[in-house]
mmCIF file of C-alpha atoms in Angstrom:
data_model
loop_
_atom_site.group_PDB
_atom_site.id
_atom_site.type_symbol
_atom_site.label_atom_id
_atom_site.label_comp_id
_atom_site.label_asym_id
_atom_site.label_seq_id
_atom_site.Cartn_x
_atom_site.Cartn_y
_atom_site.Cartn_z
ATOM 1 C CA UNK T 165 105.444 74.234 109.294
ATOM 2 C CA UNK T 166 104.189 74.316 105.674
ATOM 3 C CA UNK T 167 102.484 77.874 106.369
ATOM 4 C CA UNK T 168 105.844 79.109 108.054
ATOM 5 C CA UNK T 169 107.934 77.705 104.971
ATOM 6 C CA UNK T 170 105.759 79.281 102.437
ATOM 7 C CA UNK T 171 105.858 82.711 104.362
ATOM 8 C CA UNK T 172 109.621 82.322 104.907
ATOM 9 C CA UNK T 173 110.335 81.560 101.194
ATOM 10 C CA UNK T 174 107.736 84.254 100.033
ATOM 11 C CA UNK T 175 109.506 86.900 102.038
ATOM 12 C CA UNK T 176 113.032 85.837 100.936
ATOM 13 C CA UNK T 177 111.997 85.883 97.277
ATOM 14 C CA UNK T 178 110.387 89.280 97.930
ATOM 15 C CA UNK T 179 113.440 90.818 99.343
ATOM 16 C CA UNK T 180 115.881 88.984 97.049
ATOM 17 C CA UNK T 181 113.732 89.873 93.981
ATOM 18 C CA UNK T 182 113.709 93.621 94.953
ATOM 19 C CA UNK T 183 117.595 93.271 95.432
ATOM 20 C CA UNK T 184 118.577 91.716 92.098
ATOM 21 C CA UNK T 185 115.857 93.972 90.113
ATOM 22 C CA UNK T 186 117.511 97.047 91.693
ATOM 23 C CA UNK T 187 121.137 95.726 91.236
ATOM 24 C CA UNK T 188 120.516 94.636 87.590
ATOM 25 C CA UNK T 189 118.969 97.914 86.648
ATOM 26 C CA UNK T 190 121.576 99.983 88.372
ATOM 27 C CA UNK T 191 124.484 97.998 86.524
ATOM 28 C CA UNK T 192 122.607 98.309 83.397
ATOM 29 C CA UNK T 193 122.541 102.023 83.582
ATOM 30 C CA UNK T 194 126.161 102.377 84.698
ATOM 31 C CA UNK T 195 128.152 105.541 85.225
ATOM 32 C CA UNK T 196 126.339 107.272 82.221
ATOM 33 C CA UNK T 197 123.194 107.329 84.332
ATOM 34 C CA UNK T 198 125.169 108.848 87.339
ATOM 35 C CA UNK T 199 126.757 111.569 85.321
ATOM 36 C CA UNK T 200 123.486 112.391 83.651
ATOM 37 C CA UNK T 201 121.967 112.710 86.982
ATOM 38 C CA UNK T 202 124.503 115.481 88.158
ATOM 39 C CA UNK T 203 123.534 117.480 85.132
ATOM 40 C CA UNK T 204 119.820 117.230 85.609
ATOM 41 C CA UNK T 205 119.639 118.807 89.156
ATOM 42 C CA UNK T 206 120.219 122.385 88.308
ATOM 43 C CA UNK T 207 116.761 123.449 89.204
ATOM 44 C CA UNK T 208 114.133 122.002 91.663
ATOM 45 C CA UNK T 209 111.791 121.117 88.697
ATOM 46 C CA UNK T 210 114.628 119.400 86.822
ATOM 47 C CA UNK T 211 115.660 117.581 89.947
ATOM 48 C CA UNK T 212 111.987 116.565 90.395
ATOM 49 C CA UNK T 213 111.669 114.969 87.152
ATOM 50 C CA UNK T 214 114.987 113.526 87.151
ATOM 51 C CA UNK T 215 114.183 111.964 90.503
ATOM 52 C CA UNK T 216 111.049 110.418 89.128
ATOM 53 C CA UNK T 217 112.676 108.949 86.144
ATOM 54 C CA UNK T 218 115.910 107.942 88.094
ATOM 55 C CA UNK T 219 113.675 106.153 90.717
ATOM 56 C CA UNK T 220 111.393 104.442 88.064
ATOM 57 C CA UNK T 221 114.778 103.053 86.500
ATOM 58 C CA UNK T 222 116.335 102.073 89.839
ATOM 59 C CA UNK T 223 113.174 100.585 91.246
ATOM 60 C CA UNK T 224 114.060 102.216 94.677
ATOM 61 C CA UNK T 225 113.350 105.497 96.252
ATOM 62 C CA UNK T 226 115.695 104.400 99.092
ATOM 63 C CA UNK T 227 118.588 103.798 96.553
ATOM 64 C CA UNK T 228 118.171 107.457 95.045
ATOM 65 C CA UNK T 229 117.779 108.933 98.503
ATOM 66 C CA UNK T 230 121.022 107.226 99.630
ATOM 67 C CA UNK T 231 122.595 108.432 96.391
ATOM 68 C CA UNK T 232 121.339 111.982 96.968
ATOM 69 C CA UNK T 233 122.649 111.979 100.459
ATOM 70 C CA UNK T 234 126.030 110.935 99.145
ATOM 71 C CA UNK T 235 126.061 113.404 96.218
ATOM 72 C CA UNK T 236 125.492 116.340 98.792
ATOM 73 C CA UNK T 237 128.055 115.060 100.984
ATOM 74 C CA UNK T 238 130.630 115.061 98.337
ATOM 75 C CA UNK T 239 129.654 118.205 96.902
ATOM 76 C CA UNK T 240 128.450 117.076 93.508
ATOM 77 C CA UNK T 241 125.116 118.640 93.945
ATOM 78 C CA UNK T 242 123.713 121.394 96.341
ATOM 79 C CA UNK T 243 121.361 120.618 99.290
ATOM 80 C CA UNK T 244 118.603 122.730 97.684
ATOM 81 C CA UNK T 245 118.920 121.001 94.212
ATOM 82 C CA UNK T 246 118.747 117.578 96.102
ATOM 83 C CA UNK T 247 115.355 118.359 97.480
ATOM 84 C CA UNK T 248 113.849 118.020 94.031
ATOM 85 C CA UNK T 249 115.286 114.787 93.592
ATOM 86 C CA UNK T 250 113.629 113.543 96.870
ATOM 87 C CA UNK T 251 110.254 114.566 95.633
ATOM 88 C CA UNK T 252 110.630 112.995 92.314
ATOM 89 C CA UNK T 253 111.800 109.658 93.936
ATOM 90 C CA UNK T 254 108.611 109.386 95.857
ATOM 91 C CA UNK T 255 106.547 109.313 92.582
ATOM 92 C CA UNK T 256 109.064 107.115 90.723
ATOM 93 C CA UNK T 257 108.655 104.450 93.398
ATOM 94 C CA UNK T 258 105.226 103.901 92.593
ATOM 95 C CA UNK T 259 106.032 102.069 89.449
ATOM 96 C CA UNK T 260 106.859 98.892 91.059
ATOM 97 C CA UNK T 261 103.608 98.609 92.915
ATOM 98 C CA UNK T 262 101.629 99.295 89.873
ATOM 99 C CA UNK T 263 103.447 96.453 88.125
ATOM 100 C CA UNK T 264 102.583 94.239 91.111
ATOM 101 C CA UNK T 265 98.948 94.972 90.603
ATOM 102 C CA UNK T 266 98.926 93.714 87.092
ATOM 103 C CA UNK T 267 97.708 90.072 86.476
ATOM 104 C CA UNK T 268 101.119 88.763 85.276
ATOM 105 C CA UNK T 269 101.413 85.468 87.061
ATOM 106 C CA UNK T 270 101.062 83.437 83.803
ATOM 107 C CA UNK T 271 104.152 85.049 82.667
ATOM 108 C CA UNK T 272 106.381 83.920 85.693
ATOM 109 C CA UNK T 273 107.876 80.762 84.306
ATOM 110 C CA UNK T 274 108.690 82.713 80.935
ATOM 111 C CA UNK T 275 110.250 85.486 82.752
ATOM 112 C CA UNK T 276 112.408 83.246 85.023
ATOM 113 C CA UNK T 277 113.468 81.341 81.858
ATOM 114 C CA UNK T 278 114.418 84.429 79.935
ATOM 115 C CA UNK T 279 115.919 86.116 82.850
ATOM 116 C CA UNK T 280 118.154 83.145 83.789
ATOM 117 C CA UNK T 281 119.342 82.100 80.237
ATOM 118 C CA UNK T 282 119.831 85.827 79.435
ATOM 119 C CA UNK T 283 121.965 86.365 82.388
ATOM 120 C CA UNK T 284 124.196 83.502 81.263
ATOM 121 C CA UNK T 285 124.445 84.158 77.658
ATOM 122 C CA UNK T 286 123.701 87.718 76.873
ATOM 123 C CA UNK T 287 126.654 90.173 76.363
ATOM 124 C CA UNK T 288 128.072 91.711 79.369
ATOM 125 C CA UNK T 289 125.785 94.856 79.696
ATOM 126 C CA UNK T 290 122.567 93.256 78.477
ATOM 127 C CA UNK T 291 122.872 90.515 81.160
ATOM 128 C CA UNK T 292 122.136 92.914 83.737
ATOM 129 C CA UNK T 293 118.746 93.750 81.890
ATOM 130 C CA UNK T 294 118.063 90.060 81.841
ATOM 131 C CA UNK T 295 119.023 89.943 85.770
ATOM 132 C CA UNK T 296 116.271 92.603 86.413
ATOM 133 C CA UNK T 297 113.661 90.486 84.544
ATOM 134 C CA UNK T 298 114.774 87.530 86.586
ATOM 135 C CA UNK T 299 114.240 89.956 89.806
ATOM 136 C CA UNK T 300 110.834 91.037 88.559
ATOM 137 C CA UNK T 301 109.717 87.360 88.278
ATOM 138 C CA UNK T 302 110.832 86.611 91.697
ATOM 139 C CA UNK T 303 108.662 89.341 92.966
ATOM 140 C CA UNK T 304 105.598 87.871 91.550
ATOM 141 C CA UNK T 305 106.722 84.441 92.628
ATOM 142 C CA UNK T 306 106.981 85.799 96.191
ATOM 143 C CA UNK T 307 103.570 87.363 96.182
ATOM 144 C CA UNK T 308 102.139 83.967 95.095
ATOM 145 C CA UNK T 309 104.007 82.106 97.981
ATOM 146 C CA UNK T 310 102.975 84.980 100.565
ATOM 147 C CA UNK T 311 99.291 84.622 99.456
ATOM 148 C CA UNK T 312 99.338 80.889 99.843
ATOM 149 C CA UNK T 313 100.980 81.142 103.236
ATOM 150 C CA UNK T 314 98.622 83.901 104.571
ATOM 151 C CA UNK T 315 95.423 82.240 103.508
ATOM 152 C CA UNK T 316 95.376 79.613 106.439
ATOM 153 C CA UNK T 317 97.143 81.911 108.808
ATOM 154 C CA UNK T 318 94.397 84.344 109.050
ATOM 155 C CA UNK T 319 92.274 81.594 110.354
ATOM 156 C CA UNK T 320 94.426 81.698 113.689
ATOM 157 C CA UNK T 321 92.438 83.335 116.446
ATOM 158 C CA UNK T 322 95.445 85.652 117.804
ATOM 159 C CA UNK T 323 96.062 86.893 114.025
ATOM 160 C CA UNK T 324 92.344 87.487 113.545
ATOM 161 C CA UNK T 325 92.350 89.570 116.731
ATOM 162 C CA UNK T 326 95.346 91.542 115.781
ATOM 163 C CA UNK T 327 93.982 92.206 112.274
ATOM 164 C CA UNK T 328 90.528 93.205 113.788
ATOM 165 C CA UNK T 329 92.361 95.684 116.044
ATOM 166 C CA UNK T 330 94.125 97.266 113.234
ATOM 167 C CA UNK T 331 90.890 97.502 111.404
ATOM 168 C CA UNK T 332 89.504 99.695 114.093
ATOM 169 C CA UNK T 333 92.517 101.860 114.712
ATOM 170 C CA UNK T 334 93.870 103.298 111.459
ATOM 171 C CA UNK T 335 96.802 104.919 113.477
ATOM 172 C CA UNK T 336 98.139 101.614 114.588
ATOM 173 C CA UNK T 337 98.181 100.643 110.915
ATOM 174 C CA UNK T 338 100.378 103.658 110.182
ATOM 175 C CA UNK T 339 102.896 102.403 112.943
ATOM 176 C CA UNK T 340 102.666 98.811 111.616
ATOM 177 C CA UNK T 341 103.461 99.817 108.058
ATOM 178 C CA UNK T 342 106.238 102.132 109.401
ATOM 179 C CA UNK T 343 107.908 99.339 111.229
ATOM 180 C CA UNK T 344 107.399 96.815 108.471
ATOM 181 C CA UNK T 345 108.872 99.146 105.817
ATOM 182 C CA UNK T 346 111.743 100.158 108.210
ATOM 183 C CA UNK T 347 112.547 96.303 108.633
ATOM 184 C CA UNK T 348 112.219 95.493 104.887
ATOM 185 C CA UNK T 349 113.837 98.656 103.697
ATOM 186 C CA UNK T 350 111.325 99.014 100.971
ATOM 187 C CA UNK T 351 107.961 100.667 100.932
ATOM 188 C CA UNK T 352 107.208 98.718 97.648
ATOM 189 C CA UNK T 353 107.761 95.281 99.354
ATOM 190 C CA UNK T 354 105.506 96.477 102.289
ATOM 191 C CA UNK T 355 102.843 97.519 99.833
ATOM 192 C CA UNK T 356 103.003 94.172 98.120
ATOM 193 C CA UNK T 357 102.202 92.445 101.407
ATOM 194 C CA UNK T 358 99.392 94.891 102.149
ATOM 195 C CA UNK T 359 97.911 94.238 98.685
ATOM 196 C CA UNK T 360 97.739 90.463 99.503
ATOM 197 C CA UNK T 361 96.045 91.296 102.978
ATOM 198 C CA UNK T 362 93.342 93.369 101.609
ATOM 199 C CA UNK T 363 92.721 91.175 98.626
ATOM 200 C CA UNK T 364 92.302 88.289 100.985
ATOM 201 C CA UNK T 365 89.740 90.493 103.019
ATOM 202 C CA UNK T 366 92.251 90.345 106.219
ATOM 203 C CA UNK T 367 92.153 94.102 106.434
ATOM 204 C CA UNK T 368 89.787 96.806 105.104
ATOM 205 C CA UNK T 369 90.839 99.213 102.326
ATOM 206 C CA UNK T 370 91.108 102.050 104.861
ATOM 207 C CA UNK T 371 93.541 100.154 106.976
ATOM 208 C CA UNK T 372 95.403 99.194 103.974
ATOM 209 C CA UNK T 373 95.827 102.757 103.061
ATOM 210 C CA UNK T 374 96.947 103.540 106.626
ATOM 211 C CA UNK T 375 99.682 100.839 106.056
ATOM 212 C CA UNK T 376 100.783 102.590 102.949
ATOM 213 C CA UNK T 377 101.156 105.921 104.881
ATOM 214 C CA UNK T 378 103.276 104.138 107.423
ATOM 215 C CA UNK T 379 105.359 102.308 104.526
ATOM 216 C CA UNK T 380 106.278 105.725 103.079
ATOM 217 C CA UNK T 381 107.751 106.816 106.463
ATOM 218 C CA UNK T 382 109.382 103.582 107.156
ATOM 219 C CA UNK T 383 111.256 103.601 103.822
ATOM 220 C CA UNK T 384 113.388 106.595 105.108
ATOM 221 C CA UNK T 385 114.984 104.628 107.633
ATOM 222 C CA UNK T 386 117.852 103.539 105.411
ATOM 223 C CA UNK T 387 118.807 106.910 104.237
ATOM 224 C CA UNK T 388 118.717 108.388 107.740
ATOM 225 C CA UNK T 389 121.169 105.639 108.872
ATOM 226 C CA UNK T 390 123.367 106.222 105.772
ATOM 227 C CA UNK T 391 123.425 110.129 106.643
ATOM 228 C CA UNK T 392 124.799 109.551 110.063
ATOM 229 C CA UNK T 393 128.416 109.630 108.979
ATOM 230 C CA UNK T 394 127.880 112.694 106.639
ATOM 231 C CA UNK T 395 128.135 116.375 106.677
ATOM 232 C CA UNK T 396 125.220 118.560 107.868
ATOM 233 C CA UNK T 397 124.048 119.352 104.318
ATOM 234 C CA UNK T 398 123.528 115.610 103.495
ATOM 235 C CA UNK T 399 121.906 115.012 106.893
ATOM 236 C CA UNK T 400 119.233 117.643 106.018
ATOM 237 C CA UNK T 401 118.449 115.784 102.854
ATOM 238 C CA UNK T 402 117.458 112.795 104.816
ATOM 239 C CA UNK T 403 115.538 114.610 107.355
ATOM 240 C CA UNK T 404 113.804 116.340 104.514
ATOM 241 C CA UNK T 405 112.648 113.035 103.142
ATOM 242 C CA UNK T 406 111.503 111.946 106.453
ATOM 243 C CA UNK T 407 109.446 115.155 107.039
ATOM 244 C CA UNK T 408 108.041 115.016 103.621
ATOM 245 C CA UNK T 409 106.447 111.587 104.313
ATOM 246 C CA UNK T 410 105.535 112.292 107.763
ATOM 247 C CA UNK T 411 103.685 115.575 106.835
ATOM 248 C CA UNK T 412 102.119 113.779 103.950
ATOM 249 C CA UNK T 413 100.610 111.134 106.263
ATOM 250 C CA UNK T 414 99.466 113.698 108.644
ATOM 251 C CA UNK T 415 97.771 115.790 105.980
ATOM 252 C CA UNK T 416 95.991 112.626 104.454
ATOM 253 C CA UNK T 417 95.163 110.985 107.596
ATOM 254 C CA UNK T 418 91.919 112.958 108.202
ATOM 255 C CA UNK T 419 90.670 112.068 104.696
ATOM 256 C CA UNK T 420 91.526 108.382 104.980
ATOM 257 C CA UNK T 421 87.942 107.067 104.679
ATOM 258 C CA UNK T 422 86.880 109.355 101.731
ATOM 259 C CA UNK T 423 90.011 108.234 99.896
ATOM 260 C CA UNK T 424 89.192 104.677 100.226
ATOM 261 C CA UNK T 425 85.516 105.486 98.984
ATOM 262 C CA UNK T 426 86.919 107.328 96.065
ATOM 263 C CA UNK T 427 89.374 104.482 95.039
ATOM 264 C CA UNK T 428 86.485 101.951 95.401
ATOM 265 C CA UNK T 429 84.394 104.294 93.033
ATOM 266 C CA UNK T 430 87.463 104.097 90.487
ATOM 267 C CA UNK T 431 87.004 100.480 90.639
ATOM 268 C CA UNK T 432 89.144 97.517 89.828
ATOM 269 C CA UNK T 433 90.575 94.669 92.184
ATOM 270 C CA UNK T 434 91.278 95.398 95.664
ATOM 271 C CA UNK T 435 95.125 94.965 95.060
ATOM 272 C CA UNK T 436 94.941 97.613 92.279
ATOM 273 C CA UNK T 437 92.969 99.974 94.774
ATOM 274 C CA UNK T 438 95.911 99.573 97.157
ATOM 275 C CA UNK T 439 98.427 100.154 94.391
ATOM 276 C CA UNK T 440 96.470 103.224 93.230
ATOM 277 C CA UNK T 441 96.293 104.477 96.941
ATOM 278 C CA UNK T 442 100.186 104.375 96.988
ATOM 279 C CA UNK T 443 100.456 106.090 93.796
ATOM 280 C CA UNK T 444 97.905 108.885 94.611
ATOM 281 C CA UNK T 445 99.569 109.503 98.141
ATOM 282 C CA UNK T 446 103.141 110.037 96.653
ATOM 283 C CA UNK T 447 102.070 112.105 93.707
ATOM 284 C CA UNK T 448 99.933 114.471 95.731
ATOM 285 C CA UNK T 449 102.362 114.680 98.545
ATOM 286 C CA UNK T 450 105.202 115.517 96.303
ATOM 287 C CA UNK T 451 103.109 118.113 94.198
ATOM 288 C CA UNK T 452 101.788 119.873 97.244
ATOM 289 C CA UNK T 453 105.282 119.957 98.724
ATOM 290 C CA UNK T 454 106.883 121.395 95.574
ATOM 291 C CA UNK T 455 105.808 125.180 96.152
ATOM 292 C CA UNK T 456 107.225 125.085 99.447
ATOM 293 C CA UNK T 457 110.699 123.811 98.652
ATOM 294 C CA UNK T 458 112.418 127.242 99.015
ATOM 295 C CA UNK T 459 110.793 127.571 102.568
ATOM 296 C CA UNK T 460 111.518 124.143 103.630
ATOM 297 C CA UNK T 461 115.246 124.668 102.463
ATOM 298 C CA UNK T 462 115.481 127.726 104.466
ATOM 299 C CA UNK T 463 114.013 126.110 107.668
ATOM 300 C CA UNK T 464 116.377 123.239 107.406
ATOM 301 C CA UNK T 465 119.381 125.305 106.842
ATOM 302 C CA UNK T 466 118.710 126.895 110.059
ATOM 303 C CA UNK T 467 119.420 123.492 111.812
ATOM 304 C CA UNK T 468 123.024 123.626 112.949
#
């Protein structure tokens, strides 16, 4: 019961922390941010950098992708210009995982205090920035709870067997990461859990990287659902996001073990190596896809 309580609370804090971090930053940015985003998608490269910065601010590639779908559906931006936003959003989302890899646990009580008091007493707009600080502290608190809950859980026979099977079959790791990210609606939350598993030695680094590949695919689920009631152009934006991460996983999958060796050569704690894998995958996937945006747009426009 103690293990179950720790895991449940940890997962709840993780999802709630992601939610209020995202909500606080979005509310702090306000309509000015949205209006600026409209103006910064005139070219694919401007959309690319806008998507990167916007996702770093919003702390959610899913949120920006859903926004891009709604922008295209309402005619505020064109389908082709939205593709640059999607590429940038994949890079901007890596900021959260890099923060989670930092040793900031001693700052949790202070961040909780500042965030809570700031939300109560700061002026209207700045209280949302304090709310974001509160959300970030919840993320680190969640990781500590999950780590304490998972430590005894991995001693269970069937859990060890499951993790052993994942260690031998990286493709299953991709599927597991896809499903977990689709359920959590966040690749960053999934990456945080994978960082804990890898740090505790429950899974190998190559398997953790396979989870990351899957997490990027699963995070497209929300945007796909949001696009079902939109026009064809907006649906193509969501489809592009899926294909981008799917082809990225297919391209990097044969190099999974060399990538793990490269990350180990760079060094650092295992959690940082997992975060670096998330960053490297998203940055390289987006940069590789950038020259092919016109071709991708033409192919997607043929879909009726």
